[in-house]
Each structure stands twice: as C-alpha cells, then as structure tokens.
Coordinates of C-alpha atoms in Angstrom, one line a residue:
M2 CA -6.0 18.0 -12.8
L3 CA -4.0 17.8 -9.7
G4 CA -2.5 14.9 -8.2
C5 CA -1.7 14.6 -5.2
R6 CA 1.0 12.1 -3.4
T7 CA -0.2 10.9 0.3
L8 CA 1.8 12.6 2.8
L9 CA 3.9 10.5 5.2
A10 CA 2.4 9.7 8.4
K11 CA 5.4 9.8 10.7
N12 CA 6.4 13.4 9.5
S13 CA 2.9 14.4 9.9
L14 CA 2.2 13.0 13.1
K15 CA 5.4 14.7 14.6
R16 CA 4.4 18.1 13.1
K17 CA 1.4 17.1 15.1
R18 CA 3.1 16.6 18.1
K19 CA 5.4 19.4 18.1
R20 CA 3.8 22.2 16.1
K21 CA -0.4 21.7 16.4
K22 CA -0.4 23.3 13.5
D23 CA -2.7 22.3 10.2
I24 CA -0.6 19.8 7.7
T25 CA -0.3 21.3 4.6
G26 CA -0.8 18.5 1.3
N27 CA 1.8 18.5 -1.0
C28 CA -0.1 18.8 -4.7
K29 CA 1.4 19.2 -8.2
K30 CA -0.5 20.1 -11.2
K31 CA -0.3 18.0 -13.8
A32 CA -0.4 19.7 -17.7
K33 CA -2.3 17.9 -20.2
K34 CA -1.2 17.6 -23.7
G35 CA -1.3 20.1 -26.1
K36 CA -2.6 22.6 -23.4
D37 CA -0.3 24.7 -20.5
S38 CA 2.5 22.8 -19.4
V39 CA 2.9 24.3 -16.4
S40 CA 2.8 21.9 -13.1
N41 CA 2.4 23.3 -10.5
G42 CA 4.0 22.1 -7.3
C43 CA 3.1 22.4 -3.6
S44 CA 5.2 21.3 -1.3
E45 CA 4.6 19.4 2.0
L46 CA 4.7 22.8 3.9
E47 CA 3.1 23.3 7.0
E48 CA 0.2 26.5 7.9
S49 CA 0.6 28.0 10.9
S50 CA -1.8 29.7 13.3
G51 CA -3.2 32.9 14.4
G52 CA -0.7 35.2 11.6
R53 CA 2.6 33.4 13.2
P54 CA 5.8 34.1 11.6
E55 CA 7.1 31.5 10.3
E56 CA 10.9 30.4 10.8
E57 CA 13.8 29.8 8.4
G58 CA 13.9 26.2 10.0
D59 CA 10.3 25.3 9.0
S60 CA 10.7 22.8 6.1
D61 CA 9.7 19.6 4.8
P62 CA 12.6 17.7 5.5
E63 CA 12.9 15.4 1.6
L64 CA 11.2 18.4 -0.4
G65 CA 13.7 20.7 1.4
F66 CA 11.8 23.5 1.2
S67 CA 11.7 26.2 3.8
L68 CA 10.0 29.1 4.3
K69 CA 11.0 32.9 5.2
S70 CA 11.4 34.1 8.6
T71 CA 9.2 36.6 7.6
A72 CA 6.3 34.6 6.2
L73 CA 2.5 35.2 8.1
S74 CA 0.2 32.5 7.5
Q75 CA -2.1 32.4 4.0
S76 CA -4.3 35.0 4.5
H77 CA -7.7 33.4 5.1
G78 CA -6.6 30.6 5.8
V79 CA -6.6 28.6 2.4
Q80 CA -5.3 25.9 2.1
P81 CA -4.1 23.2 -0.9
L82 CA -6.3 20.8 -2.6
G83 CA -4.0 17.5 -0.8
N84 CA -5.6 18.5 1.9
L85 CA -9.1 18.4 1.6
Y86 CA -8.2 14.3 0.2
L87 CA -6.7 14.0 3.6
S88 CA -10.0 15.0 5.5
P89 CA -12.4 11.9 5.5
G90 CA -15.8 13.9 5.3
V91 CA -15.0 17.6 4.6
V92 CA -16.8 19.6 2.0
N93 CA -14.5 22.5 0.4
S94 CA -16.4 25.5 1.1
R95 CA -14.6 26.9 -2.1
S96 CA -17.2 25.2 -3.8
T97 CA -20.6 25.2 -2.4
G98 CA -19.9 29.1 -1.4
L99 CA -19.7 29.6 -4.8
G100 CA -22.8 28.2 -6.4
N101 CA -22.8 27.5 -10.5
L102 CA -19.6 28.9 -10.7
Q103 CA -18.1 26.3 -8.8
T104 CA -17.4 24.3 -11.8
L105 CA -15.2 27.2 -13.0
T106 CA -12.0 26.8 -12.6
D107 CA -9.8 29.3 -10.1
E108 CA -8.0 31.2 -13.4
L109 CA -11.7 31.8 -14.8
V110 CA -13.2 33.1 -11.6
L111 CA -10.7 35.3 -11.6
E112 CA -10.8 36.6 -14.8
I113 CA -14.4 37.3 -14.6
L114 CA -13.8 39.1 -10.9
G115 CA -11.3 41.1 -12.6
H116 CA -14.0 43.1 -15.0
L117 CA -15.1 44.1 -11.6
T118 CA -14.7 47.6 -10.3
D119 CA -14.1 48.4 -6.0
S120 CA -17.8 48.5 -4.9
H121 CA -18.3 45.9 -6.6
L122 CA -16.1 43.4 -5.9
G123 CA -16.8 44.9 -1.6
V124 CA -20.7 43.9 -2.7
L125 CA -19.5 40.3 -3.9
S126 CA -17.4 39.4 -0.9
A127 CA -20.5 39.8 1.3
V128 CA -21.9 36.7 -1.1
S129 CA -20.5 34.1 0.6
K130 CA -17.0 32.7 2.3
S131 CA -16.3 31.6 -1.0
F132 CA -17.0 34.9 -2.4
Y133 CA -15.2 37.0 0.3
V134 CA -12.1 35.0 -0.2
F135 CA -11.8 35.4 -4.1
C136 CA -12.9 39.0 -4.1
S137 CA -9.9 39.4 -1.3
H138 CA -7.0 37.6 -3.7
E139 CA -4.5 40.4 -4.1
P140 CA -3.7 40.8 -7.4
L141 CA -7.2 42.0 -7.8
W142 CA -6.4 44.4 -6.0
R143 CA -2.8 45.5 -7.4
N144 CA -4.6 45.9 -10.6
L145 CA -7.3 48.6 -9.4
V146 CA -4.4 50.4 -6.8
L147 CA -2.3 51.0 -10.4
E148 CA -4.9 51.5 -12.7
S149 CA -7.1 54.0 -10.8
I150 CA -4.3 55.7 -8.4
G151 CA -1.7 54.9 -11.0
G152 CA 1.9 55.2 -8.9
G153 CA 0.8 57.6 -6.7
F154 CA -0.2 55.6 -3.9
L155 CA 1.6 54.4 -0.7
Y156 CA 1.9 51.1 0.3
N157 CA -0.2 50.0 3.8
G158 CA 1.2 46.2 3.3
S159 CA -1.2 45.0 1.8
W160 CA -2.6 45.6 -1.6
K161 CA -6.2 45.8 -0.6
S162 CA -5.1 47.9 2.3
T163 CA -3.8 50.0 0.1
Y164 CA -6.9 50.8 -1.9
V165 CA -8.8 51.1 0.2
S166 CA -6.8 53.7 2.7
T167 CA -6.4 56.1 -0.8
K168 CA -9.8 56.0 -1.7
Y169 CA -11.4 55.9 1.5
P170 CA -10.0 57.3 3.8
A171 CA -12.3 56.8 6.6
F172 CA -11.7 53.0 6.5
V173 CA -8.4 52.7 7.1
A174 CA -7.9 50.6 10.6
A175 CA -10.7 48.4 9.0
S176 CA -8.7 47.6 6.1
A177 CA -5.9 47.0 8.6
P178 CA -3.1 44.2 7.5
G179 CA -3.8 40.7 8.5
S180 CA -7.8 41.8 9.6
G181 CA -9.1 39.9 7.1
L182 CA -11.4 37.1 7.9
R183 CA -10.2 32.9 7.8
V184 CA -11.9 30.6 6.2
R185 CA -12.8 26.8 7.3
D186 CA -12.3 23.7 5.0
F187 CA -11.4 26.6 2.3
F188 CA -9.0 24.3 -0.3
S189 CA -7.3 25.7 -3.8
D190 CA -4.2 25.4 -5.4
Y191 CA -3.9 28.4 -7.4
L192 CA -5.1 30.7 -4.9
F193 CA -2.3 28.9 -1.9
Q194 CA 0.4 28.4 -4.5
S195 CA 0.4 32.4 -4.7
W196 CA 1.1 32.9 -1.4
L197 CA 3.3 29.8 -1.6
C198 CA 6.0 30.9 -3.8
A199 CA 5.6 33.7 -2.5
N200 CA 7.3 33.0 1.1
L201 CA 9.6 30.1 0.0
V202 CA 13.3 30.4 1.0
M203 CA 14.9 29.3 -2.5
K204 CA 16.6 25.7 -2.3
P205 CA 20.2 25.6 -1.7
D206 CA 19.8 23.4 -4.9
W207 CA 18.8 26.4 -6.4
L208 CA 22.1 28.2 -5.8
E209 CA 25.0 26.0 -5.7
K210 CA 25.7 25.3 -9.2
D211 CA 27.8 28.0 -10.6
N212 CA 29.6 27.1 -14.6
I213 CA 29.7 29.9 -15.8
V214 CA 33.4 30.4 -16.8
R215 CA 34.7 33.8 -14.7
K216 CA 37.5 36.4 -15.7
R217 CA 39.6 39.1 -14.1
G218 CA 41.5 41.5 -16.0
I219 CA 41.3 39.9 -19.8
S220 CA 42.4 42.5 -22.1
V221 CA 39.5 43.5 -25.0
E222 CA 41.0 41.3 -27.4
E223 CA 41.0 38.1 -25.2
F224 CA 37.0 38.4 -24.5
I225 CA 36.3 39.1 -27.8
N226 CA 38.3 35.8 -29.1
S227 CA 37.2 34.0 -26.3
F228 CA 33.3 34.7 -25.9
E229 CA 31.6 37.7 -27.7
E230 CA 32.9 36.1 -31.3
P231 CA 31.9 32.6 -29.7
N232 CA 28.8 34.1 -28.8
K233 CA 29.9 32.8 -24.7
P234 CA 28.5 34.5 -21.5
V235 CA 31.4 34.6 -19.0
L236 CA 31.2 36.6 -15.3
L237 CA 33.3 39.6 -15.5
E238 CA 35.4 40.4 -11.6
G239 CA 36.4 43.7 -11.8
C240 CA 35.4 45.6 -14.1
M241 CA 33.6 48.1 -11.3
D242 CA 36.6 49.2 -10.1
G243 CA 36.2 53.3 -9.2
W244 CA 32.5 53.3 -10.2
P245 CA 30.9 56.2 -7.4
A246 CA 28.3 54.3 -7.9
L247 CA 29.3 51.1 -5.7
E248 CA 30.4 53.7 -2.9
K249 CA 26.7 56.5 -3.1
W250 CA 24.5 54.4 -5.0
S251 CA 22.6 53.6 -0.3
K252 CA 18.7 54.3 -0.4
E253 CA 18.9 57.1 1.5
Y254 CA 21.4 58.5 -0.9
L255 CA 19.7 58.0 -3.8
I256 CA 15.9 59.0 -2.5
D257 CA 17.7 62.3 -1.9
L258 CA 19.2 62.9 -5.0
C259 CA 16.6 62.1 -7.1
G260 CA 14.0 64.0 -5.2
D261 CA 10.5 64.1 -7.3
A262 CA 12.0 62.1 -9.8
Q263 CA 8.9 59.7 -11.4
F264 CA 10.5 56.4 -12.1
A265 CA 9.0 53.3 -14.1
V266 CA 8.2 50.5 -12.0
G267 CA 6.0 48.2 -14.1
P268 CA 2.6 49.9 -15.4
V269 CA 3.5 52.9 -13.9
E270 CA 5.9 55.6 -12.6
M271 CA 6.9 56.2 -8.9
R272 CA 9.3 58.0 -6.6
L273 CA 11.7 56.4 -5.4
K274 CA 11.4 57.2 -2.0
D275 CA 7.6 55.4 -2.8
Y276 CA 8.9 52.8 -5.2
F277 CA 11.4 52.3 -1.5
W278 CA 8.6 52.3 1.0
Y279 CA 6.7 49.6 -1.1
S280 CA 9.7 46.8 -1.5
D281 CA 10.8 47.1 1.7
Q282 CA 6.6 45.9 3.0
A283 CA 6.0 43.7 -0.3
K284 CA 5.8 39.9 -0.2
E285 CA 4.2 38.8 -3.0
E286 CA 4.3 36.3 -5.3
R287 CA 6.7 39.0 -8.9
P288 CA 6.7 42.2 -6.6
L289 CA 7.0 45.1 -8.9
Y290 CA 9.6 46.0 -10.6
L291 CA 11.7 49.6 -11.1
F292 CA 13.1 49.3 -14.6
D293 CA 13.7 52.4 -16.6
P294 CA 15.3 53.6 -19.8
K295 CA 15.2 57.0 -19.2
F296 CA 16.7 57.6 -15.1
A297 CA 19.9 59.0 -17.3
E298 CA 18.0 61.7 -18.8
K299 CA 16.0 62.0 -15.5
V300 CA 18.4 62.3 -12.9
P301 CA 22.2 63.0 -15.1
V302 CA 23.7 62.3 -12.0
L303 CA 23.2 58.9 -12.3
G304 CA 24.6 58.4 -15.7
L305 CA 27.4 60.0 -14.3
E306 CA 28.1 58.0 -11.3
Y307 CA 29.5 54.7 -13.7
E308 CA 31.1 54.2 -16.6
V309 CA 30.2 51.6 -19.6
P310 CA 33.3 49.1 -18.7
V311 CA 36.1 48.5 -21.5
Y312 CA 35.1 45.3 -23.2
F313 CA 31.5 46.8 -24.8
R314 CA 32.3 50.4 -25.3
E315 CA 31.5 50.0 -29.1
D316 CA 28.6 50.5 -29.0
L317 CA 27.2 50.8 -33.3
F318 CA 23.4 51.3 -32.3
G319 CA 25.5 54.9 -31.5
A320 CA 25.3 56.1 -34.6
L321 CA 21.3 56.4 -34.7
G322 CA 22.1 59.3 -31.9
N323 CA 18.6 60.4 -30.2
E324 CA 17.4 58.1 -32.9
R325 CA 18.4 54.4 -31.2
P326 CA 16.4 52.5 -29.4
D327 CA 16.3 52.3 -25.7
Y328 CA 19.7 50.4 -24.8
R329 CA 20.5 51.3 -20.8
W330 CA 18.2 50.7 -17.4
I331 CA 18.4 51.3 -13.8
I332 CA 16.9 48.0 -12.1
M333 CA 15.9 48.1 -8.3
G334 CA 13.9 45.2 -6.8
P335 CA 13.5 43.5 -3.3
G336 CA 14.2 40.1 -3.0
G337 CA 12.2 37.7 -5.6
S338 CA 11.8 40.3 -7.9
G339 CA 13.2 39.3 -11.1
S340 CA 12.6 38.2 -15.3
S341 CA 12.0 35.6 -16.1
F342 CA 12.9 34.1 -18.9
H343 CA 13.2 36.0 -22.0
I344 CA 15.5 37.1 -25.4
D345 CA 17.3 40.7 -25.0
P346 CA 15.7 43.1 -27.5
N347 CA 16.4 44.2 -31.1
S348 CA 18.8 41.1 -30.8
T349 CA 21.4 42.7 -29.3
S350 CA 24.0 41.5 -26.8
A351 CA 24.1 42.8 -22.8
W352 CA 26.0 43.1 -19.8
N353 CA 24.5 43.5 -16.7
A354 CA 26.3 45.1 -13.5
V355 CA 25.4 44.5 -10.1
I356 CA 25.8 47.1 -7.5
K357 CA 23.9 46.3 -4.5
G358 CA 22.9 42.7 -3.7
S359 CA 23.4 40.0 -5.9
K360 CA 21.8 38.2 -8.6
K361 CA 20.6 34.5 -9.0
W362 CA 21.2 34.1 -13.7
I363 CA 20.3 31.1 -15.1
L364 CA 21.0 31.2 -19.0
F365 CA 19.8 28.8 -22.2
P366 CA 21.8 29.2 -25.9
P367 CA 19.9 30.1 -28.6
D368 CA 19.1 26.4 -29.7
V369 CA 17.5 25.0 -26.2
I370 CA 14.3 26.8 -25.0
P371 CA 14.2 26.6 -20.8
P372 CA 11.4 24.0 -20.3
G373 CA 8.0 26.0 -19.3
V374 CA 8.7 28.2 -22.2
H375 CA 5.7 28.7 -24.9
P376 CA 7.4 31.4 -27.8
S377 CA 5.5 31.7 -30.6
P378 CA 6.7 30.4 -34.1
D379 CA 7.6 34.5 -34.9
G380 CA 9.2 35.2 -32.0
A381 CA 6.6 38.1 -31.8
E382 CA 5.3 37.0 -28.4
V383 CA 6.4 34.4 -25.3
A384 CA 4.5 32.3 -22.5
C385 CA 6.0 32.2 -19.2
P386 CA 2.8 31.4 -17.5
V387 CA 4.8 30.6 -13.8
S388 CA 6.2 33.0 -11.5
I389 CA 10.1 32.7 -10.8
M390 CA 10.3 30.7 -7.8
E391 CA 7.3 28.3 -9.6
W392 CA 9.2 27.9 -12.4
F393 CA 12.5 27.1 -9.9
M394 CA 9.9 24.5 -7.7
N395 CA 9.0 23.1 -10.7
F396 CA 11.1 23.0 -13.8
Y397 CA 14.7 23.1 -12.3
D398 CA 15.4 19.5 -11.2
A399 CA 14.7 18.5 -14.9
T400 CA 17.4 20.7 -16.5
K401 CA 19.7 18.6 -15.0
S402 CA 19.3 15.5 -17.2
W403 CA 19.9 17.8 -20.3
K404 CA 22.4 17.1 -22.4
K405 CA 22.2 20.9 -22.9
R406 CA 22.4 22.1 -19.2
P407 CA 21.9 25.8 -18.9
I408 CA 25.0 28.0 -17.9
E409 CA 24.0 29.7 -14.0
C410 CA 26.1 31.7 -11.8
I411 CA 25.2 34.4 -8.7
C412 CA 26.3 37.5 -9.8
K413 CA 27.1 39.7 -6.3
T414 CA 28.5 43.2 -6.4
G415 CA 30.9 44.6 -7.9
E416 CA 30.7 42.5 -10.5
V417 CA 29.1 42.1 -14.4
I418 CA 27.5 39.4 -16.4
F419 CA 28.1 39.3 -20.2
V420 CA 24.8 38.0 -21.8
P421 CA 25.2 37.3 -25.4
N422 CA 22.5 38.0 -28.4
G423 CA 20.0 35.7 -28.7
W424 CA 21.0 33.8 -24.7
W425 CA 17.7 32.8 -22.5
H426 CA 17.6 33.7 -19.5
L427 CA 15.9 34.4 -16.0
V428 CA 17.2 36.8 -13.3
I429 CA 16.2 36.9 -9.6
N430 CA 17.1 39.0 -7.5
L431 CA 18.0 37.1 -3.7
E432 CA 18.2 40.2 -2.1
E433 CA 17.6 44.2 -2.6
S434 CA 19.4 45.0 -5.3
I435 CA 20.5 47.7 -7.7
A436 CA 21.8 46.9 -11.0
I437 CA 22.4 48.5 -14.5
T438 CA 22.5 46.9 -17.8
Q439 CA 22.8 48.1 -21.3
N440 CA 22.2 46.4 -24.4
Y441 CA 24.9 47.4 -27.2
V442 CA 25.8 46.7 -31.0
S443 CA 29.0 45.8 -32.1
R444 CA 31.3 44.6 -34.8
R445 CA 30.9 41.2 -34.0
N446 CA 27.0 41.0 -33.7
L447 CA 26.1 44.3 -36.3
L448 CA 24.7 41.6 -39.5
N449 CA 22.5 39.5 -36.8
V450 CA 20.6 43.2 -36.0
L451 CA 20.1 44.1 -39.4
D452 CA 19.1 41.2 -40.1
F453 CA 17.2 41.1 -37.7
L454 CA 15.5 44.7 -38.4
K455 CA 14.2 43.4 -41.9
K456 CA 12.4 41.1 -40.7
P457 CA 8.5 40.5 -42.1
N458 CA 7.0 41.3 -38.5
A459 CA 9.6 43.7 -37.4
S460 CA 6.7 45.9 -36.4
T461 CA 6.0 44.0 -33.8
L462 CA 9.7 42.6 -33.5
V463 CA 11.1 45.6 -33.0
S464 CA 11.1 47.4 -29.5
G465 CA 12.5 50.4 -27.7
T466 CA 11.4 53.1 -30.7
R467 CA 8.4 54.2 -32.1
D468 CA 9.9 53.8 -35.7
R469 CA 9.4 50.0 -35.7
V470 CA 9.7 49.8 -39.3
N471 CA 12.1 52.0 -40.6
L472 CA 14.6 51.0 -38.1
H473 CA 16.5 49.1 -40.7
D474 CA 17.3 51.9 -43.0
K475 CA 18.0 54.1 -40.6
F476 CA 20.1 52.4 -38.6
R477 CA 22.2 50.5 -42.1
I478 CA 22.1 54.5 -43.0
A479 CA 23.8 55.7 -40.1
I480 CA 26.9 52.8 -40.0
E481 CA 27.1 53.0 -44.1
A482 CA 28.0 57.4 -43.2
S483 CA 29.4 56.4 -40.4
F484 CA 31.8 53.2 -40.8
P485 CA 31.7 53.2 -44.6
G486 CA 32.7 49.8 -45.7
T487 CA 31.8 47.8 -42.6
I488 CA 28.7 46.1 -43.7
S489 CA 30.3 44.4 -47.2
Q490 CA 33.3 43.8 -45.4
L491 CA 31.5 42.0 -42.6
T492 CA 29.5 40.2 -45.3
R493 CA 32.3 39.3 -46.7
K494 CA 34.1 37.3 -44.1
A495 CA 30.5 35.9 -42.7
M496 CA 30.7 34.4 -46.3
E497 CA 34.6 33.5 -46.5
K498 CA 33.4 31.4 -43.0
E499 CA 31.1 30.1 -43.6
A500 CA 32.6 28.5 -46.5
L501 CA 34.7 27.2 -44.6
K502 CA 32.6 25.5 -42.7
K503 CA 31.0 23.7 -45.7
K504 CA 34.9 22.7 -47.3
P505 CA 35.4 18.7 -46.2
S506 CA 38.5 18.6 -44.0
F507 CA 41.6 16.5 -45.8
W508 CA 40.7 13.9 -44.2
D509 CA 37.4 13.9 -45.6
S510 CA 38.8 14.5 -49.0
V511 CA 41.3 11.2 -48.8
T512 CA 38.4 9.2 -47.4
D513 CA 35.9 7.3 -49.2
S514 CA 33.1 7.9 -47.8
K515 CA 30.9 4.6 -48.8
S516 CA 33.6 1.7 -47.7
G517 CA 35.3 3.5 -45.2
A518 CA 38.9 3.8 -46.9
F519 CA 41.2 6.0 -48.2
K520 CA 41.5 7.2 -51.8
F521 CA 44.0 7.2 -54.0
S522 CA 44.8 9.0 -56.3
F523 CA 48.3 8.2 -59.3

C-alpha cells in the first residue's frame, strides 16, 4: 500500500510558473508487517515534457533530490501514484486499460508478461494504452536481448530498440529511442520508480561521510596487527604506485589489447568494444556490470600490468593450484553500476583496487544485517529486493541513528580498500570505473574458511568451483602438505585465545559478585 505526502502548494505553484511542467507526487511505499520490508520512496521531482534534458539543478529543495543533466522525461509519461490523488476527477488509465487484470500488482503483471515472446508482447501492446506501457517496460526487452541474442548485441539506446533493430532490421527507424507513445493519466509507482532511480544524482549527504581508517606506507606487521587480525576495514593509499595499469588502462587501450576476447557481463559474454558502446549510453536502474574471473587467462597481459599489494601476498588457497576457487576479477561499469549488499564468498577476505574512476563503499560488520537485506537462515541466499539507488533513498538515513553505524568511504583512483571476511558491503560506481579485486586466505582467516567449507550445506554455500562438496578436504590436505603443522598450531592458538576471554580478570577475581565488595582470603 502506498501512502502519499501532500506537496507544498507554494513550491508547486512556483514550479508551474517557472517551468510549466507536470508536478510529480512524492510517494512512499510502506512495507506490511511480515512481508517485504522494502519502502519505495518517490521524490517530489518534476517530470519534463517533450524529452528535454533536465538540468542537474532540478530538485526538491527539502528532500535534496536532483536529476542527472542527461535525464530525459519518463518514456511514456508515467507518473507516480501520488499525482493521482492530487488530480480530482482524473481516472488512472493504468487500471482501465488492464481490464480484469487491474487488480494485480504492477510487479505481478510484469512477471506474467515476462513469460511472453516478442511477438506476443507486440500484439498485446496494441490492445490498450495501458498494455502498451507495460509491454514496453525496458527490463522485459533486456531479458529478451540477453536470452535470445546473448552478448552479440549492439546497444541502440534502449533495450526494446536494440532487440527490434537486431531481430527485425527493417523496423529500425520506427524503433528509434524516444519514439514511444506518451500516455496521459497513467499512474504507477513501480514503473515511475525505475526511471527515477536511473536518473537520480547521488545526494551530497550520501557522499560526505568518510569514517574509514586511512593508512599510507604502513608495514605488513602493522596491517596484520591493526586490521587483518581484528578483522577491521582499512583504506590503503600508495600501494598501487608503479602499476602499469594506472597509466595504460584507457578504454582505447583495453579495446585494442583485448580484441575479440569475451568477458563476463551479467549472464552473457561480450567484447570490450561492445560493452563500452553499451555503457556509454546506459541509463537504467541496474546497468550491466562487467565482472570477469578469467580475465588474466583470456588476456594474459592484463594479469601482468598490476601486482598484488604486499599486504595480501599470503594466499593459502594457492596451495590448491588450478583447483582453487575463482579469486580475482576485473570489474568495469558506468556510473550507477555496482554490487548490492553481499558477503564475499567462502568466508574469504578481499582487497579492491580502483584503477579508473571512484566508488562509494558502505560496510557493516558481520553481526549487523543492513536494512533492507534479508539473508536466509542457512546463509545460502540473500534477498536484497531493491536497487542500489533505491536503498540509498529509503534506508540510508535510517542507519544514522543506529548504535553500530556503517563504515563508509569513497575509494578513488590509486586507492585500495581491505574488506575483512564476513563484512556486508555495498558498492556503487560514482563514475565510469575500472578496478581489480581479489579474494584471499591468510593464516589469520584459515580456520574460518575451513569451518565454512565443511558446513553441512556446503554444496549451496561454496562458490567459484565445480567441486563444492570436496573442496574442504582438498584444501585441508593441500595445506598440510605445503605448510605442515599450520592448522594444528592455529587451532591451539585459537583455543588459548578463547580461554583467555573466559578467564576472569584480576578485579573480577577479588570482587564479590553478590555484594560488590572485595574478597579477602587469609
């Protein structure tokens, strides 16, 4: 159910006189008890007419939301549901055009449409204006492109246009971006929200907090004692100095170097040339993210143009040789792309080095589940049903009052962040970015990893390898062979450490727990 806040009449009239635009309502989805706790807030932003690009200054003065300078008006004139309540006598064409299906939620309507073929969507879009809007929903056509065309597509400004121009080249002129019909009096929070999240600028409030510890030139011993051993994040400066990648990795260089090599992009593989063509045009809520674990095998030069920082060179998974799980990735994406909240695989720690661009990080310790995130009891699945931008809109401010507030930072070009095992983290690219990340196992984390790999549901928890069930035994045998006695030594130290925690302090031993007075023994 959606609850709407009333627009300030003064601001509304001022905007009408100044720009003569439609006023959008501000709506907020309230989660029902026991159901999805995602709230869906739509800011009091104005919808431009005629496809005119919005200036970055177009914003709500109280909420502080701004649209990107490249934002075009919502493709089909969809407005947030709050506008309906501010328009007496207006009937929502969304409902009238769906007939008996109007009782279904927008999500369910789109779920049903997702099972249709391209021709069925085309036929259904001619039934009514409402069906036209639903059948033109970009994620439907994105799925059709990725499923039927794969990574061999050439993005054409929108997913629908891309699909039509690839499958039916004769219709390319009619399917050009921006040529869709605009429907009057169509109100839908769900459809409007997707456009809104794709076109919002990150609020200054979301970027200003930087409470991570920053270090430059520290010794490996200090890193271990101050951060790796206590399992605390840190941002490291200066440890990428001398990387050839920092100077070389422009888009032009990478396209020329990689040629026809295919890289993992979501569920498909693409050439860098085609991916960059897409990313330069992408304006969607969840842009495709290039995240490839085999980049160094595909293009060996890429693996030679960076080096593992000195703090992370002990990687015990290396004892497995070619049987080790995936552990390093090249990451590329446009502004707005990124990773929603997750914990790194196999209980490993990680480091992430930014080669181009900048990234906003939010991290929560292992014992704090981020708002809007719902892990299953066994940890096998994590439901995070909102996009990254939607999480900022609806949940970020709530964390300001938490006792255990998140660690935040912006990691810029030439900086490396250490992500300890078990920490929840969200990452969003603030601009077009390229990074390298690696997961690793050191002696400080070896016992955690072994315990994780032998869990009863390891077949669902373990990732990055085909042999999930036997990985624990293989890893343990490899460690014993390469580093004899290490596991038993670490186990003994862990037991001694645990015993010290349980041992009463001097003051506890001389204090009477009942009366609070000192004990005297003569």
